[in-house]
Coordinates of N, CA and C in Angstrom, one line a residue:
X1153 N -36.9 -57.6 48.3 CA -36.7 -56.2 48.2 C -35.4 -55.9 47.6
X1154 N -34.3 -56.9 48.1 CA -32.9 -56.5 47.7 C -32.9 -56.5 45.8
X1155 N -33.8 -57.6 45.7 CA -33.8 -58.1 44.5 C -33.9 -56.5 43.5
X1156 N -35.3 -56.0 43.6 CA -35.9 -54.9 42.8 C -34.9 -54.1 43.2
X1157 N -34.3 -53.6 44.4 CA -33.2 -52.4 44.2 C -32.3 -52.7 43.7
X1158 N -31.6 -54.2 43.1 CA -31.0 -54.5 42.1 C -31.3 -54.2 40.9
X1159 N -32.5 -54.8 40.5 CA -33.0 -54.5 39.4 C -33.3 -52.8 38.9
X1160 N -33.8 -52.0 39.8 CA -33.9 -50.7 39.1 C -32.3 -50.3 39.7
X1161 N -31.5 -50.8 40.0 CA -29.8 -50.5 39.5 C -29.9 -50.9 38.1
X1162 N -30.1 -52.0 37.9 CA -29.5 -52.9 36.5 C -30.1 -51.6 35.2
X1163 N -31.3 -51.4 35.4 CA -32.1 -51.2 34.5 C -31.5 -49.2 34.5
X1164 N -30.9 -48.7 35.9 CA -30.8 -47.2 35.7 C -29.2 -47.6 34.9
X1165 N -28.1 -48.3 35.2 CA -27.4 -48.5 34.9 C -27.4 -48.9 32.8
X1166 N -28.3 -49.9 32.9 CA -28.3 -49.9 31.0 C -28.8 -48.6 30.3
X1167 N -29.7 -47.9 31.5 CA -30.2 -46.9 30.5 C -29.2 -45.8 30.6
X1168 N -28.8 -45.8 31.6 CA -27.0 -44.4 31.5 C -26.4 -44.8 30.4
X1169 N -26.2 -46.2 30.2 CA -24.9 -47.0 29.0 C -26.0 -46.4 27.9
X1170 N -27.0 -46.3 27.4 CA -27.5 -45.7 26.4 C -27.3 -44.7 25.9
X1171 N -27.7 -43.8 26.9 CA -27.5 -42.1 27.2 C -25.9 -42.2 26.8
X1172 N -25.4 -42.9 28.0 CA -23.8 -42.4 27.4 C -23.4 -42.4 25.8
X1173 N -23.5 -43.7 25.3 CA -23.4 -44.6 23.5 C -24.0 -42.9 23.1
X1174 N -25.6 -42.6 23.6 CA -25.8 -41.6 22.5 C -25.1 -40.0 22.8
X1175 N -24.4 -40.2 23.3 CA -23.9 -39.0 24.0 C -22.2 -39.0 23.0
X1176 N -21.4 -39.9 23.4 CA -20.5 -40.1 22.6 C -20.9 -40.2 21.0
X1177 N -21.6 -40.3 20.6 CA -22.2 -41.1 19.3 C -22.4 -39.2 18.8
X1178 N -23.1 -38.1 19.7 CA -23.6 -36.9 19.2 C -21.2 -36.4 19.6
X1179 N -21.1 -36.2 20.3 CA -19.7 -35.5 20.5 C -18.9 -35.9 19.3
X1180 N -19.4 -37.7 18.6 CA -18.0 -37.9 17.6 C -18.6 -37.6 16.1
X1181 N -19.8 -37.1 16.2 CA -20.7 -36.0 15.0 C -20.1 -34.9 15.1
X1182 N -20.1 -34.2 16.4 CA -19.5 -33.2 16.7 C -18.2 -32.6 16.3
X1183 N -17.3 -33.5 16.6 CA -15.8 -33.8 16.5 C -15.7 -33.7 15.1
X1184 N -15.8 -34.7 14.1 CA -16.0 -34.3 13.1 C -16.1 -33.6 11.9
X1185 N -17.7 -33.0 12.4 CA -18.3 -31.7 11.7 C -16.8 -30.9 12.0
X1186 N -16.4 -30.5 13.6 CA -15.7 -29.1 13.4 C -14.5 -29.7 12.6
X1187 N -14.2 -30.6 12.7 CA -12.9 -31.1 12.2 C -12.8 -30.6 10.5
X1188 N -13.9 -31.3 9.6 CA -14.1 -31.0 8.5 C -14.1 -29.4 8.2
X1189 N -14.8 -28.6 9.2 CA -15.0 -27.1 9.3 C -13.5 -26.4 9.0
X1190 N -12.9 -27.0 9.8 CA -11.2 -26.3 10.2 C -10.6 -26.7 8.8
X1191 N -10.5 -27.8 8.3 CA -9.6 -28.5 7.4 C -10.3 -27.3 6.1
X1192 N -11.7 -27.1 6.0 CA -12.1 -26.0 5.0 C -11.4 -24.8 5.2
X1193 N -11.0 -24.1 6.8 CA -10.4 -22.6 6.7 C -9.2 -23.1 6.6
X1194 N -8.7 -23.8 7.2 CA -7.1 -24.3 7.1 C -6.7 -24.0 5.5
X1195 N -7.7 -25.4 4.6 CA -7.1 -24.7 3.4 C -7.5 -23.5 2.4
X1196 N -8.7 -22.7 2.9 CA -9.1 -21.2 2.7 C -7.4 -20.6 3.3
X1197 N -6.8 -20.6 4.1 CA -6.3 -20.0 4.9 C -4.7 -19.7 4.1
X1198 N -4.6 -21.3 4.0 CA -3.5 -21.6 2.9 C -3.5 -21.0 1.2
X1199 N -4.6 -21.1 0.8 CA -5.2 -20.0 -0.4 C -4.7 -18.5 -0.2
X1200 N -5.0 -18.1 0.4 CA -5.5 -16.8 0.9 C -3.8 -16.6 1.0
X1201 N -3.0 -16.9 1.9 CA -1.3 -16.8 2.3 C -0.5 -16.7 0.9
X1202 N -1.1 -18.0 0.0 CA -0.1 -17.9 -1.5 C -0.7 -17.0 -2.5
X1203 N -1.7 -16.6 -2.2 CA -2.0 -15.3 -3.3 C -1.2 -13.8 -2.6
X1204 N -1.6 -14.0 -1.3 CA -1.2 -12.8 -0.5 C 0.7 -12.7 -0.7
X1205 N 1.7 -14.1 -1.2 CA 2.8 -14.2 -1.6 C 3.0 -13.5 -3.1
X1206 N 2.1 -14.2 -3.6 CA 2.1 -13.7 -4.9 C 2.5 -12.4 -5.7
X1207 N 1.2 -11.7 -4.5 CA 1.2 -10.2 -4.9 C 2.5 -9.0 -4.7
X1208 N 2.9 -10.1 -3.2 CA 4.3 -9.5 -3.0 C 5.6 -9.7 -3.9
X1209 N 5.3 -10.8 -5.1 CA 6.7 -10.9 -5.8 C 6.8 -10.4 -6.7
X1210 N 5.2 -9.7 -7.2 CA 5.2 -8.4 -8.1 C 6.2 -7.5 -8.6
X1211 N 7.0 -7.4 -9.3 CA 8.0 -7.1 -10.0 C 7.4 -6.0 -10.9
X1212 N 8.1 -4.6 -10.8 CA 8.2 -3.6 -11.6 C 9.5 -3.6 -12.6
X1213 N 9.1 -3.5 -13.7 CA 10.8 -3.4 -14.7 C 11.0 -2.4 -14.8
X1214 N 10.6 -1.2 -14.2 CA 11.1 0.0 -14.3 C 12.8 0.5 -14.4
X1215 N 13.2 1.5 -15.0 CA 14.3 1.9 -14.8 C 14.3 1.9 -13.4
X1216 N 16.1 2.0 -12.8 CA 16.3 2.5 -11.5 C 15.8 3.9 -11.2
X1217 N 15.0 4.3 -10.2 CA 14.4 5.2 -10.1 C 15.3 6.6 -9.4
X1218 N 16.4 6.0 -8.8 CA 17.5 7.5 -8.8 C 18.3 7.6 -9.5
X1219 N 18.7 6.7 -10.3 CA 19.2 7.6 -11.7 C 18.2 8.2 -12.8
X1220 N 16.9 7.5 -12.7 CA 16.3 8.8 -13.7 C 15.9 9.8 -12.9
X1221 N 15.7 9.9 -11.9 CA 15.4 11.3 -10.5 C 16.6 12.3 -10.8
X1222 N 18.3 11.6 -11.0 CA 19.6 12.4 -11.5 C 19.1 13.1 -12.5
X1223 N 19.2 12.5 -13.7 CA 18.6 12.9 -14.4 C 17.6 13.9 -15.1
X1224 N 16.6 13.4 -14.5 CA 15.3 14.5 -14.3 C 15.5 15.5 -13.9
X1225 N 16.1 15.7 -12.6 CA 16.6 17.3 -12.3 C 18.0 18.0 -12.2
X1226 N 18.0 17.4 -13.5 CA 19.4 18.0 -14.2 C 19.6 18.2 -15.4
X1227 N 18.9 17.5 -16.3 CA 18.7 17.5 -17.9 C 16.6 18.2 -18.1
X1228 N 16.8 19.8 -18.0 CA 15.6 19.9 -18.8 C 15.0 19.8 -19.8
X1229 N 16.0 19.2 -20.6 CA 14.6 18.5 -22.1 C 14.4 17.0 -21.2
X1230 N 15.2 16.2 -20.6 CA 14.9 15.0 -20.3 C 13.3 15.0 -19.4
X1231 N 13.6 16.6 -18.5 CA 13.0 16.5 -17.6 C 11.4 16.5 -18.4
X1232 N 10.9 17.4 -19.7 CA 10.0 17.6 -20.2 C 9.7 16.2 -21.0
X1233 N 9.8 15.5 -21.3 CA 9.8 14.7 -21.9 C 9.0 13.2 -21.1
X1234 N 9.6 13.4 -19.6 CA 8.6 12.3 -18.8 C 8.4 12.9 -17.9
X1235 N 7.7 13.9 -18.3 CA 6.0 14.2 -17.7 C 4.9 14.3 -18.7
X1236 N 4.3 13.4 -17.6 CA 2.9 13.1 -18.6 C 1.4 14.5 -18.8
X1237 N 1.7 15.2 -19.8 CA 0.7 16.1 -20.0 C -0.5 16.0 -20.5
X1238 N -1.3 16.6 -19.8 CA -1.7 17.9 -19.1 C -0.9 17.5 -17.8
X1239 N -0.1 17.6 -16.9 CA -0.1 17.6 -15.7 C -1.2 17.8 -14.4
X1240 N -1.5 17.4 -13.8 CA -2.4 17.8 -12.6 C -1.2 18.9 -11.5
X1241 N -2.1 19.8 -11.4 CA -1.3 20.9 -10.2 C -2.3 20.9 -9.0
X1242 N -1.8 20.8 -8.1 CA -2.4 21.2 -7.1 C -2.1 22.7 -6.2
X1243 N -2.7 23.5 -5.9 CA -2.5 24.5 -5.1 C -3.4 25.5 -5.0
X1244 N -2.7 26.2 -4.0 CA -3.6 27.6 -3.4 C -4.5 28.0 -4.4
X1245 N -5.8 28.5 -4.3 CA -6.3 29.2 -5.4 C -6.1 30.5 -5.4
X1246 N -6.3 31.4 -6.3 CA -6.0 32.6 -6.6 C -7.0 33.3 -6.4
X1247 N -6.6 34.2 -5.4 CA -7.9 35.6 -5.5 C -9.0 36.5 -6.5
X1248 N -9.4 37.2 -6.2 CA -10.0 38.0 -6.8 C -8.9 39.2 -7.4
X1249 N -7.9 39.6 -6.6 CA -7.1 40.3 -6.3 C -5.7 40.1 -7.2
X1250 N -5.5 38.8 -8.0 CA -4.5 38.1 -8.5 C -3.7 37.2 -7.2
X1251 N -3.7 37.4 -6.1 CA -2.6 36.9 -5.1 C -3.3 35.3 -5.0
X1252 N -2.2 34.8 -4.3 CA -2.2 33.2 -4.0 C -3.1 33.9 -2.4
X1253 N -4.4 32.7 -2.2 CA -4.9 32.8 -1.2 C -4.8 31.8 -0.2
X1254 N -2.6 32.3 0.5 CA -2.3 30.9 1.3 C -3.9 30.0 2.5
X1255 N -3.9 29.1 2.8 CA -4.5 28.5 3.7 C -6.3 29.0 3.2
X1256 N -6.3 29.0 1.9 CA -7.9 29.7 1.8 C -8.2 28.4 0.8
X1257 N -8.8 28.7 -0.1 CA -9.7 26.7 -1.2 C -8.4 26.9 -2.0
X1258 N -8.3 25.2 -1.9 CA -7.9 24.8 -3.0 C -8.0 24.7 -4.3
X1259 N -7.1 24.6 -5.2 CA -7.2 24.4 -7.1 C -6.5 23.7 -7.5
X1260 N -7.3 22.7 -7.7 CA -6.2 21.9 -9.3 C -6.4 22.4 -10.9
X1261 N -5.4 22.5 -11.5 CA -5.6 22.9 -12.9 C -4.4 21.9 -13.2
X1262 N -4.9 22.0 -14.8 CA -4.3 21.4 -15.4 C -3.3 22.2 -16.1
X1263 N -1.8 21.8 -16.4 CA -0.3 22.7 -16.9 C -0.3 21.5 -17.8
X1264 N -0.2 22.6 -19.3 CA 0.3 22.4 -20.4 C 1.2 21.9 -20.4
X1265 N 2.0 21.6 -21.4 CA 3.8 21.2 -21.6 C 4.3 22.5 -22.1
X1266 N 3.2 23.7 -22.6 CA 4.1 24.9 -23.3 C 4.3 25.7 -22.2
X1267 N 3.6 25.5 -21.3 CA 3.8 26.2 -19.8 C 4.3 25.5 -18.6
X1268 N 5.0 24.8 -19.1 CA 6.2 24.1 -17.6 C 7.2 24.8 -17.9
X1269 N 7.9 24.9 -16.8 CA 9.2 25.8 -16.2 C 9.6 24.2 -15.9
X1270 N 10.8 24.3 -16.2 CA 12.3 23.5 -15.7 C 12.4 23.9 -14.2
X1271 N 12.5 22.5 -13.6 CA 12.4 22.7 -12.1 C 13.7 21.7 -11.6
X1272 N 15.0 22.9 -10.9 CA 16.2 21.9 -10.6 C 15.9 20.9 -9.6
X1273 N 14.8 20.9 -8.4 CA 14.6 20.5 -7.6 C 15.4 20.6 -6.5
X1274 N 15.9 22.0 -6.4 CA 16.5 22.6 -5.4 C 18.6 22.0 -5.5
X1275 N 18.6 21.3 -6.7 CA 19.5 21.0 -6.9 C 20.6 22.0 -6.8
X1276 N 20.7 22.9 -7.2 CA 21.5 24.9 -7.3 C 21.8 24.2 -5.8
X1277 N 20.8 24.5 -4.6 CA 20.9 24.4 -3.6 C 21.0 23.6 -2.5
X1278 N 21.3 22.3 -2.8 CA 22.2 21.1 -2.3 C 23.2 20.2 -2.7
X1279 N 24.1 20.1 -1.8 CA 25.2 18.9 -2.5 C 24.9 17.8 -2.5
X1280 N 23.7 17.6 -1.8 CA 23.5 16.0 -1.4 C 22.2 16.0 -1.2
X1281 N 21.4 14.7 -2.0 CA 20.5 14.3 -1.8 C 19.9 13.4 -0.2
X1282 N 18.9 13.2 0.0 CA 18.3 12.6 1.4 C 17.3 11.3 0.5
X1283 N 17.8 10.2 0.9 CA 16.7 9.1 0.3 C 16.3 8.3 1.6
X1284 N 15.0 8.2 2.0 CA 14.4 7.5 3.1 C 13.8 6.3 2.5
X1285 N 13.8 5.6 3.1 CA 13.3 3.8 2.8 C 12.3 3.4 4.2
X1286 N 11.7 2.5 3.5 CA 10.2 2.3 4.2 C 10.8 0.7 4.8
X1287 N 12.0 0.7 5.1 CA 12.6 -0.7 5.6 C 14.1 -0.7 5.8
X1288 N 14.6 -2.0 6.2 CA 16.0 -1.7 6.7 C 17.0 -2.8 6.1
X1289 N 16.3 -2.9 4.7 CA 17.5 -3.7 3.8 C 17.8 -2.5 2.6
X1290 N 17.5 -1.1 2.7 CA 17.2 -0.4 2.3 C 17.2 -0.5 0.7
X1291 N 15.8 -1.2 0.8 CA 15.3 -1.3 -0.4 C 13.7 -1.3 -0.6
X1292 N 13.1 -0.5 -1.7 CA 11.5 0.1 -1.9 C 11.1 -1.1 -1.9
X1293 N 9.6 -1.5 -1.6 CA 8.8 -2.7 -1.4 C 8.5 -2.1 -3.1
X1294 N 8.0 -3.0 -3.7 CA 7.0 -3.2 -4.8 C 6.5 -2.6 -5.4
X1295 N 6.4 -1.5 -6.3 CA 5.7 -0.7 -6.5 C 5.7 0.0 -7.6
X1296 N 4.8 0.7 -8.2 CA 5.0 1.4 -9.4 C 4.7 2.8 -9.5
X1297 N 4.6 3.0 -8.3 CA 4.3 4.9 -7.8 C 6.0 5.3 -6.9
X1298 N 6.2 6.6 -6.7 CA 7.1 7.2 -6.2 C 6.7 8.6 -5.7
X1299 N 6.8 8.8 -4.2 CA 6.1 10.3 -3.9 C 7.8 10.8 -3.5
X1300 N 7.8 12.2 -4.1 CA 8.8 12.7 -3.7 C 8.8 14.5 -2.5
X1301 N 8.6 14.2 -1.6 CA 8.5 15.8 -0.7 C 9.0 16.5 -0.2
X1302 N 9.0 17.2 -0.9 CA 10.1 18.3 -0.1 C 9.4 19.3 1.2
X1303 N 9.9 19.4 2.1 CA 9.3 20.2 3.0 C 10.6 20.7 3.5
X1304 N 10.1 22.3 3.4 CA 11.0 23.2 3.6 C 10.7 23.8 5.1
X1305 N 12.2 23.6 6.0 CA 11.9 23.9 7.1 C 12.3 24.9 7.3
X1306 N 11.8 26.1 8.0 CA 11.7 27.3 8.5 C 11.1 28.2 7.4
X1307 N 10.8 27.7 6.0 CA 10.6 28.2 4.6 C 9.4 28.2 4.9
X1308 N 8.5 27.1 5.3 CA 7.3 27.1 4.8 C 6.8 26.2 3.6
X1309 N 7.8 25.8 3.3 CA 7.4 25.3 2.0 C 7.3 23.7 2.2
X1310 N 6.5 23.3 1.1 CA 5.7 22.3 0.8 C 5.3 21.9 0.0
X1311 N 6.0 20.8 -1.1 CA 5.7 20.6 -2.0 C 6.0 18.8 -2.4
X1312 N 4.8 18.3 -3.1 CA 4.6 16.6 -3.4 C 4.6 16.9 -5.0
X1313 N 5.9 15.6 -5.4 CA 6.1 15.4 -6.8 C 5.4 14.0 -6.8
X1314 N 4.4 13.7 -7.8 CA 3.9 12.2 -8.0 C 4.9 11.4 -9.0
X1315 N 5.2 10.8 -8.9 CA 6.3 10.3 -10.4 C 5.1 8.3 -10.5
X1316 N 4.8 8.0 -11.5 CA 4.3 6.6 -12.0 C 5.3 5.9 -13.0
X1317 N 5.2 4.5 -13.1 CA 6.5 3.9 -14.1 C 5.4 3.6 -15.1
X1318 N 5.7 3.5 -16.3 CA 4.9 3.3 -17.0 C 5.9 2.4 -18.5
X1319 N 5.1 1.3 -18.7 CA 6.6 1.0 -20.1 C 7.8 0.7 -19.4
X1320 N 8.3 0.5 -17.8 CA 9.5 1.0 -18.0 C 10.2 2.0 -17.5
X1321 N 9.4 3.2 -17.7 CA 10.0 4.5 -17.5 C 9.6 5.3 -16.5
X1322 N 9.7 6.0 -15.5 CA 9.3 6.7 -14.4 C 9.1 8.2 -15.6
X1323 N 7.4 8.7 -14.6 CA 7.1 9.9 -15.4 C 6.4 10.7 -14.1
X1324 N 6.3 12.1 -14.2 CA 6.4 13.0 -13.4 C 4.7 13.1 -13.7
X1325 N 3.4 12.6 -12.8 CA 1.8 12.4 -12.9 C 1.0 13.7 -12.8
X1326 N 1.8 13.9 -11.1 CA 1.3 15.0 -10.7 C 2.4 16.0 -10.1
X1327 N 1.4 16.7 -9.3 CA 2.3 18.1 -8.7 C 1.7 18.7 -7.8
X1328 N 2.3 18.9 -6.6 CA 0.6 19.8 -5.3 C 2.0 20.6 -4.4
X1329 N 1.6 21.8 -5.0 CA 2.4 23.0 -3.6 C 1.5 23.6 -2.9
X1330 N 1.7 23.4 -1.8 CA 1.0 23.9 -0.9 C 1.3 25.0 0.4
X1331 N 2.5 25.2 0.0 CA 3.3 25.6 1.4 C 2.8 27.1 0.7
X1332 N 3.7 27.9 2.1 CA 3.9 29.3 1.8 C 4.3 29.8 1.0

């Protein structure tokens, strides 16, 4: 009797070492597979980081954009000359009545070049400009757009200059007043 309860040991015991073999045998398929999986996003991953560099070292050759902003609203032939027409306007639409219909639908139209007015940019009315930076080496990230806004406090007023570099050159796109 001792003998057989040896024997169905022997025999539960080889067939565990099987089970085990095929158990280890499925985990080191396992291991593997994900190993191979990772080493695919790893170097997706690594792809993805040096284009995502790339895009960042994007270089605009534009002029310095506050000396031609000096310029622009200080020299009105300079200032006509880089804006790109028809201009896009944004603003209030106009009544039935002729009046601006503050907070009522909006209008965009398009402004000729024979009908732009020279605009100091409130220059008459400051000694000093205000330039905000989107970082603290105070310098613009990358770019080839420039939004300029003025919002007038206790005025009401509200107004976005679009400026684009184009060739090189910064040009005045669009225009949206909205304030009072």
């Amino acid at each position: 009797m001792k003998q057989s309860y040896l024997l169905i040991l022997f025999l539960i015991f080889v067939s565990c070492g099987n089970d085990t073999q095929k158990i280890e045998s499925k985990l080191k398929n396992q291991i593997d597979s994900l190993s191979y999986e990772l080493e695919k996003v790893s170097s997706e991953l690594k792809l993805l980081k040096e284009r995502n560099e790339e895009a960042h070292k994007t270089t605009f050759e534009n002029e310095e954009f506050n000396s031609f902003f000096w310029n622009f609203m200080t020299d009105s032939v300079f200032q006509k000359r880089r804006i790109k027409f028809p201009l896009k306007y944004i603003t209030w639409k106009i009544n039935s009545n002729g009046d601006v219909d503050l907070g009522g639908k909006i209008d965009t139209i398009q402004t000729s070049e024979s009908k732009w007015k020279y605009d100091p940019f409130y220059f008459e009315m400051a000694n000093e400009r205000t330039q905000i930076y989107d970082n603290f080496q105070l310098k613009f990230r990358p770019s080839n757009e420039r939004l300029l806004h003025w919002y007038g406090v206790e005025t009401g007023g509200d107004a976005k200059y679009y400026f684009k570099g184009f060739n090189g050159k910064w040009f005045l796109t669009a225009k949206e007043q909205l304030g009072d």
